[in-house]
Coordinates of C-alpha atoms and ligand atoms in Angstrom, one line a residue:
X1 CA 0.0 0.0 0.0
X2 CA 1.2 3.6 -0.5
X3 CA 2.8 5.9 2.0
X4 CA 0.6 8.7 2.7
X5 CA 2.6 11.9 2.1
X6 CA 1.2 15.2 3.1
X7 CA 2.7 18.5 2.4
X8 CA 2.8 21.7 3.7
X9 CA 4.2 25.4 2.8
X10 CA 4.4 28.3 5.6
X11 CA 7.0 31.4 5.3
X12 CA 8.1 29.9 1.9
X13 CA 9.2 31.2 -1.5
X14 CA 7.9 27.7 -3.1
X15 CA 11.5 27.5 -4.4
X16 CA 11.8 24.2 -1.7
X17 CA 8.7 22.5 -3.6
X18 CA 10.4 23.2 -6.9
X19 CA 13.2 21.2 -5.3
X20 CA 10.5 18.3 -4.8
X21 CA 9.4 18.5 -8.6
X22 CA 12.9 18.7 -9.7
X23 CA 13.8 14.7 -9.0
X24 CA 13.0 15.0 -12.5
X25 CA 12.3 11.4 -13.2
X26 CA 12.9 9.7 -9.9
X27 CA 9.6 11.5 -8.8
X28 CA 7.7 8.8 -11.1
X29 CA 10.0 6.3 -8.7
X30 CA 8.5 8.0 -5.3
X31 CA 5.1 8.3 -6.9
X32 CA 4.6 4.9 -7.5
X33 CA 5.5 4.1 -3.5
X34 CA 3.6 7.3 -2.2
X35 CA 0.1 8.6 -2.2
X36 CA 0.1 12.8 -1.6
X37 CA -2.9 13.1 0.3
X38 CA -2.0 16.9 1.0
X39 CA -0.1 20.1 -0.8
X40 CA -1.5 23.1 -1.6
X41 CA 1.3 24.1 -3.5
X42 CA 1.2 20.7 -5.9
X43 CA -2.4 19.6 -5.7
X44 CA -6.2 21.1 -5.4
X45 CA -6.9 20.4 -1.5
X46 CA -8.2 22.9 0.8
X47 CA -8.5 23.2 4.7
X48 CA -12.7 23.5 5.2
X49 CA -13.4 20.8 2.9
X50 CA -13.2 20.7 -0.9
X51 CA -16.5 22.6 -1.2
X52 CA -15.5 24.7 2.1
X53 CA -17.7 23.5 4.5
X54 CA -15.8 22.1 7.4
X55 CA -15.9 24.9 10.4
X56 CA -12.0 24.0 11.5
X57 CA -8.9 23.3 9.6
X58 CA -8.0 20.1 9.0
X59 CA -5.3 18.3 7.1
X60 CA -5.7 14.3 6.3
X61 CA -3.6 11.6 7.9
X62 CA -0.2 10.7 6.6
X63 CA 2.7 8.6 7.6
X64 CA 5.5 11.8 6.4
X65 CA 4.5 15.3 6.6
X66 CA 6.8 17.4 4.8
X67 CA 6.6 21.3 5.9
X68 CA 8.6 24.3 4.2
X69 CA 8.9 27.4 5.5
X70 CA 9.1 28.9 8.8
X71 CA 6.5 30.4 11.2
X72 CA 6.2 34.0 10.8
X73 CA 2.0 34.5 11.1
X74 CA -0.9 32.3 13.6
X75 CA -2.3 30.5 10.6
X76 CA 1.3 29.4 10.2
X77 CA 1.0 28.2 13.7
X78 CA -2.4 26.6 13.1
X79 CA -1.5 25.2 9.9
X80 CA 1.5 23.2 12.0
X81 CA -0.3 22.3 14.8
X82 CA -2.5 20.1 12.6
X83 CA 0.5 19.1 10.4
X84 CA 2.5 17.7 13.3
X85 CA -0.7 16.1 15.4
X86 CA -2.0 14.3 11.7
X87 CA 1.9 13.3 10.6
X88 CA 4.0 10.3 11.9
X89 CA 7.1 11.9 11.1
X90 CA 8.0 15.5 10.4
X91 CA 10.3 16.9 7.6
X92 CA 11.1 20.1 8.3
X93 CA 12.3 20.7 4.5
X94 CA 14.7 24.4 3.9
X95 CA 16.4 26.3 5.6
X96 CA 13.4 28.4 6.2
X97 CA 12.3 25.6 7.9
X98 CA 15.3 24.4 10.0
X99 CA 16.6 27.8 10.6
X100 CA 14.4 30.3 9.7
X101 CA 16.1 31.4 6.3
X102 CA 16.4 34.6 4.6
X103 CA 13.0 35.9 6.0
X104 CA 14.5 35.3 9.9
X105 CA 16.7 38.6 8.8
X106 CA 13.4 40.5 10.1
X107 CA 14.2 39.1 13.4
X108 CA 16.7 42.6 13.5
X109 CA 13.4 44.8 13.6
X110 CA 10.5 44.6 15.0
X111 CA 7.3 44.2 13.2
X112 CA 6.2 47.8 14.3
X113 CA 8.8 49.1 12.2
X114 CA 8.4 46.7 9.6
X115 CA 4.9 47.4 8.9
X116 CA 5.7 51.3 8.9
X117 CA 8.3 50.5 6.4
X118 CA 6.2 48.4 3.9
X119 CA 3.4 50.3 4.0
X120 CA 3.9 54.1 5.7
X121 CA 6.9 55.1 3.4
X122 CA 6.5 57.5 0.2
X123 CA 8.6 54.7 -1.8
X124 CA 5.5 52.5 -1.1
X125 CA 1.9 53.1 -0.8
X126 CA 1.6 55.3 2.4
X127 CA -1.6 55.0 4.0
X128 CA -3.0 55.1 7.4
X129 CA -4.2 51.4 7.8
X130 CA -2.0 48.6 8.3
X131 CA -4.0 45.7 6.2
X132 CA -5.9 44.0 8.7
X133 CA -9.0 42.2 7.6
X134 CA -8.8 39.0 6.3
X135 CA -4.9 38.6 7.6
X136 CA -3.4 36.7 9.8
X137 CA -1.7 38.4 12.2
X138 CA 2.5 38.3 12.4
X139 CA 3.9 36.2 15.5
X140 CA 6.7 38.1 17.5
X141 CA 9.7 37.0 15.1
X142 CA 10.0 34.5 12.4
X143 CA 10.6 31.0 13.9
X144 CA 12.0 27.8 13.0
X145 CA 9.8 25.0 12.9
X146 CA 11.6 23.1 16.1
X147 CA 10.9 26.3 17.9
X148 CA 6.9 25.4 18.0
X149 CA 6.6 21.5 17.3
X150 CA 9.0 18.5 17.4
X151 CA 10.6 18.1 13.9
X152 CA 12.3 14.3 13.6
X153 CA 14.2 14.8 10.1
X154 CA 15.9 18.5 9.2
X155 CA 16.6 18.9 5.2
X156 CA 18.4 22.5 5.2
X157 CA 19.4 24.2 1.7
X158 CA 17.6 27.0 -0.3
X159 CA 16.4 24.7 -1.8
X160 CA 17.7 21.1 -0.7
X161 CA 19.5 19.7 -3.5
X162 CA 17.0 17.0 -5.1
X163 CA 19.2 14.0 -4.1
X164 CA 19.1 14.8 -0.6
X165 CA 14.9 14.6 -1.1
X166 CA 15.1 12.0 -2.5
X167 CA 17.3 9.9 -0.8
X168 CA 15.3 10.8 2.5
X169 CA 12.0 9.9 1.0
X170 CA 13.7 6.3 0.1
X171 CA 15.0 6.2 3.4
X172 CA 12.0 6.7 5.1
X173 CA 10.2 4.4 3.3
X174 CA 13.3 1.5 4.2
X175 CA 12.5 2.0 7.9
X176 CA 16.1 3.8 7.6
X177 CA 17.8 6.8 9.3
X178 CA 18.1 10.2 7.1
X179 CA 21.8 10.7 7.5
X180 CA 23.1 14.6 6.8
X181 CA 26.8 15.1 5.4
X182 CA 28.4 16.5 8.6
X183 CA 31.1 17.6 7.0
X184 CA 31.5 21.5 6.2
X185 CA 31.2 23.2 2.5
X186 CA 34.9 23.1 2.7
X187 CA 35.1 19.9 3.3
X188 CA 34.0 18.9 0.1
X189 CA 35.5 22.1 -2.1
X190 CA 38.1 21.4 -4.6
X191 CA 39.5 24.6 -5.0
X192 CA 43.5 24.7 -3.8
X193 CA 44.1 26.0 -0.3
X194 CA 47.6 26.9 1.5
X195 CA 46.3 26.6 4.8
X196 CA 46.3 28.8 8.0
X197 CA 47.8 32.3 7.7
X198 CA 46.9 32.8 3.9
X199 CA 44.5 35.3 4.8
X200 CA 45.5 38.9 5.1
X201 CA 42.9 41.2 4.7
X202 CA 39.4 40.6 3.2
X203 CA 38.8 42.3 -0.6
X204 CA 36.2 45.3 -1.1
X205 CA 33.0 43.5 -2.3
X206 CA 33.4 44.4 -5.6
X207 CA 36.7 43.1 -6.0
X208 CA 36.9 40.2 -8.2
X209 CA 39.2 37.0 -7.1
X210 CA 41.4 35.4 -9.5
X211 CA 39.0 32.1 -11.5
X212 CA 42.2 31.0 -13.3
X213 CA 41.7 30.7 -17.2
X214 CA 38.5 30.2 -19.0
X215 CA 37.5 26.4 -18.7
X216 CA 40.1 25.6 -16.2
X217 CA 39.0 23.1 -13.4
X218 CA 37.8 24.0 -10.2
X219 CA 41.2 22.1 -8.7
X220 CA 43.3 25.1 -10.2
X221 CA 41.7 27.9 -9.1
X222 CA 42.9 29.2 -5.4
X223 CA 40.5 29.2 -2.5
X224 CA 37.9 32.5 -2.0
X225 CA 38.6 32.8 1.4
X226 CA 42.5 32.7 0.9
X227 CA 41.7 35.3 -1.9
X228 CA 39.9 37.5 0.8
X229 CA 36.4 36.7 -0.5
X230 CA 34.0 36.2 2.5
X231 CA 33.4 32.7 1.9
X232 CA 31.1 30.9 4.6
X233 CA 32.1 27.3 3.4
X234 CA 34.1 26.5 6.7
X235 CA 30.8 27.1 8.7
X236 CA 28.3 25.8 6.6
X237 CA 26.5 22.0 6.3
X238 CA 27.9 20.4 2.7
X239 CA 25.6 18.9 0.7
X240 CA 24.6 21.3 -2.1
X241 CA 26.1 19.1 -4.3
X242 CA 24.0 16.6 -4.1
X243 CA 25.8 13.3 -5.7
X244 CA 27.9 15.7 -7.8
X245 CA 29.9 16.9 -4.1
X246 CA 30.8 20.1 -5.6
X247 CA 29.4 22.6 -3.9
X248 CA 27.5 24.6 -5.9
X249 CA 28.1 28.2 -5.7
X250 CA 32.1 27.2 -5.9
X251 CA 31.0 25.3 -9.2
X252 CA 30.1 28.7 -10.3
X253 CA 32.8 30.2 -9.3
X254 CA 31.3 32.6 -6.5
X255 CA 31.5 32.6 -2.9
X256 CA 29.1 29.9 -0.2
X257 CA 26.9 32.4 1.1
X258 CA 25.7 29.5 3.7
X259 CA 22.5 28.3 2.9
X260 CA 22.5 25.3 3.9
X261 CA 22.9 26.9 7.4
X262 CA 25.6 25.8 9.9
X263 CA 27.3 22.6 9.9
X264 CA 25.6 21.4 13.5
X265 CA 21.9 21.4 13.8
X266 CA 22.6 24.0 16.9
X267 CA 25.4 25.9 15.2
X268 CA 25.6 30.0 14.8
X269 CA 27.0 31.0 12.2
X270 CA 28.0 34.8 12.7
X271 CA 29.8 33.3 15.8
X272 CA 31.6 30.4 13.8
X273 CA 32.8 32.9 11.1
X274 CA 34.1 35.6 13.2
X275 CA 35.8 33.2 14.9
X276 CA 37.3 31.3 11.7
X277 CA 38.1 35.0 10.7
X278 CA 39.9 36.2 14.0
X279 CA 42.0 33.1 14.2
X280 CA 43.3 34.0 10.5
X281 CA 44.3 37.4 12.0
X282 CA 41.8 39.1 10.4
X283 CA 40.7 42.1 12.1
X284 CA 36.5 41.7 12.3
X285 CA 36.3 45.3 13.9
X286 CA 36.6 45.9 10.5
X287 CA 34.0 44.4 9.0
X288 CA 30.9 46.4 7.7
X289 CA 28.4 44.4 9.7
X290 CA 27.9 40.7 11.0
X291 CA 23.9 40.6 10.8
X292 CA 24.4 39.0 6.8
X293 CA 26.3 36.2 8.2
X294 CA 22.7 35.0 9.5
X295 CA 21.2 35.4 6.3
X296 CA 20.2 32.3 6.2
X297 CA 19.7 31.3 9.8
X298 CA 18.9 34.3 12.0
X299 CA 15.7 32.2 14.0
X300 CA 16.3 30.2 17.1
X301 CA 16.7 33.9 18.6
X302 CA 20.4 34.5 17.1
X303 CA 19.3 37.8 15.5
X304 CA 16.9 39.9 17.6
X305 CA 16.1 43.3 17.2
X306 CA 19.2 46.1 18.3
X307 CA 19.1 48.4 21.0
X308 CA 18.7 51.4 18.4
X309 CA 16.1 49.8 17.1
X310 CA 13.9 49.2 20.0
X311 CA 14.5 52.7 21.3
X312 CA 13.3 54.1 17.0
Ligands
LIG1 S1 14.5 27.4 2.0 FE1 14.9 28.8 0.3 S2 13.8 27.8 -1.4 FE2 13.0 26.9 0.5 S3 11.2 28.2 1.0 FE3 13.0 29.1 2.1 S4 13.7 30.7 0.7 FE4 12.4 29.3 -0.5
LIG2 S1 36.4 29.0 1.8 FE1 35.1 28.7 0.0 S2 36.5 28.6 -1.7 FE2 37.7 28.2 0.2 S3 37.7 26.0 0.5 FE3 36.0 26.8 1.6 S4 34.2 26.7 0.2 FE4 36.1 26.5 -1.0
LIG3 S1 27.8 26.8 -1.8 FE1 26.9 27.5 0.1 S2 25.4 29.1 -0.5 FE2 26.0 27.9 -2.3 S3 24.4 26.4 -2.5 FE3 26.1 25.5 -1.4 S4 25.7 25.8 0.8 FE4 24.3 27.2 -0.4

């Protein structure tokens, strides 16, 4: 009989379901062992009924419940609530919904001034009311899903390479463990390194590093970081790859920008790089900001909003 698969997008960009669709032709494979009883973003199936009758949400029964996104508004919340009590097993799929992803970078303001930014400001459309009716309203900060419900597989990546989906769906329906690479981006770079003390200053933004000659392979080209590019592959979980290992910003040439969030489940990022920086003797006083090093995982409470902030 089937696996009963139900699916769920919160604080998501849909990019993590494209991931889904693009197994390309191993989907027919999972298709044939699973039954999507749920997805809003794949499928025509509503919360009140198909003919929206019901009087309370409710999602059907499944075996695995995948969820993207984080929580950033109650019918996030609600949605979840139902997802984890009707699901045997919890996916929390993206780094949106392991930790918090790019929209977590609101966690530096507070909705207050959010809101007055969106929609009080003469670059957008100023009004007096804040949209109200009909909207759900914003929780405190955007939240990972761990941080309301008990998530039993994390796929991070925006979006999780396709093999990693895939190879967790198989797993799960083995009765086997979903193993992560615990290895850093680094770890699995090919790009030539000279080791500690390389590093000397970090480059302007706009300064390009050295890609060696047209066509060259990625095993002659000199590391980012060594190049003083602000590469986050030393504190971030490998796997972009998929079953190709390269990582895949370095395959196109351009620095890890950490999406796949840090290497342990309960790693911070900011901290691990300023650290990886100042033991390379870099100076991090110097450094523009720190906030974008949790671009892609400011939930769990590392980014909150700043003193200047709170007292605007
Ligand atoms: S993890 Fe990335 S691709 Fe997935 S929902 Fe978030 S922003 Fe979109
Ligand atoms: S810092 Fe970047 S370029 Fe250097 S080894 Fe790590 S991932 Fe590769
Ligand atoms: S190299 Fe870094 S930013 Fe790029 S896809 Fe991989 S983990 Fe994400």
């Amino acid at each position: 009989m089937a696996v009963k698969v139900a699916q769920e997008w919160l604080n998501s960009c849909s990019g993590c379901e494209i991931s889904i669709v693009d197994m390309g032709e191993r989907l027919l494979e999972v298709l044939s062992l699973v039954e999507f009883v749920h997805s809003p973003v794949l499928m025509d199936h509503k919360y009140f009924g198909q003919l929206g009758g019901g009087n309370h949400l409710e999602i059907p029964e499944a075996k695995v419940g995948l969820v993207s996104g984080g929580v950033r508004n109650e019918e996030h919340l609600e949605v979840l609530a139902e997802m984890r009590k009707k699901c045997e097993v919890i996916i929390a799929l993206g780094t949106c919904a392991t930790h918090g992803g790019i929209p977590a970078l609101c966690n530096s303001y507070r909705n207050e001034e959010i809101l007055g930014r969106c929609f009080g400001t003469e670059t957008t459309d100023a009004t007096d009311a804040l949209p109200s009716e009909g909207v759900p309203p914003l929780t405190e900060r955007c939240q990972a899903l761990d941080e309301k419900i008990k998530v039993d597989v994390y796929l991070p990546g925006c979006p999780p390479n396709p093999d990693h989906i895939f190879a967790a769906l198989v797993a799960l329906l083995e009765g086997k463990p979903v193993e992560l690479p615990g290895k850093s981006v680094c770890d699995t770079c090919p790009t030539i390194r000279e080791g500690k003390g390389q590093l000397k200053k970090l480059r302007r933004f706009l300064q390009a590093p050295q890609y060696g000659a047209p066509g060259e392979p990625l095993d002659k080209m000199h590391c980012l970081l060594e190049q003083g590019i602000l590469c986050m592959g030393a504190v971030t979980r490998a796997g972009c790859g998929g079953e190709a290992v390269t990582p895949r910003c370095i395959a196109a040439r351009v620095p890890c920008r950490g999406c796949y969030g840090p290497v342990r489940q309960n790693g911070n990022q900011r901290f691990d790089m300023l650290n990886a920086l100042a033991s390379n003797g870099i100076d991090i006083s110097s450094l523009p900001e720190s906030v974008s090093l949790l671009r892609f995982s400011g939930a769990h409470n590392l980014l909150r909003p700043s003193r200047k902030s709170k007292e605007a």
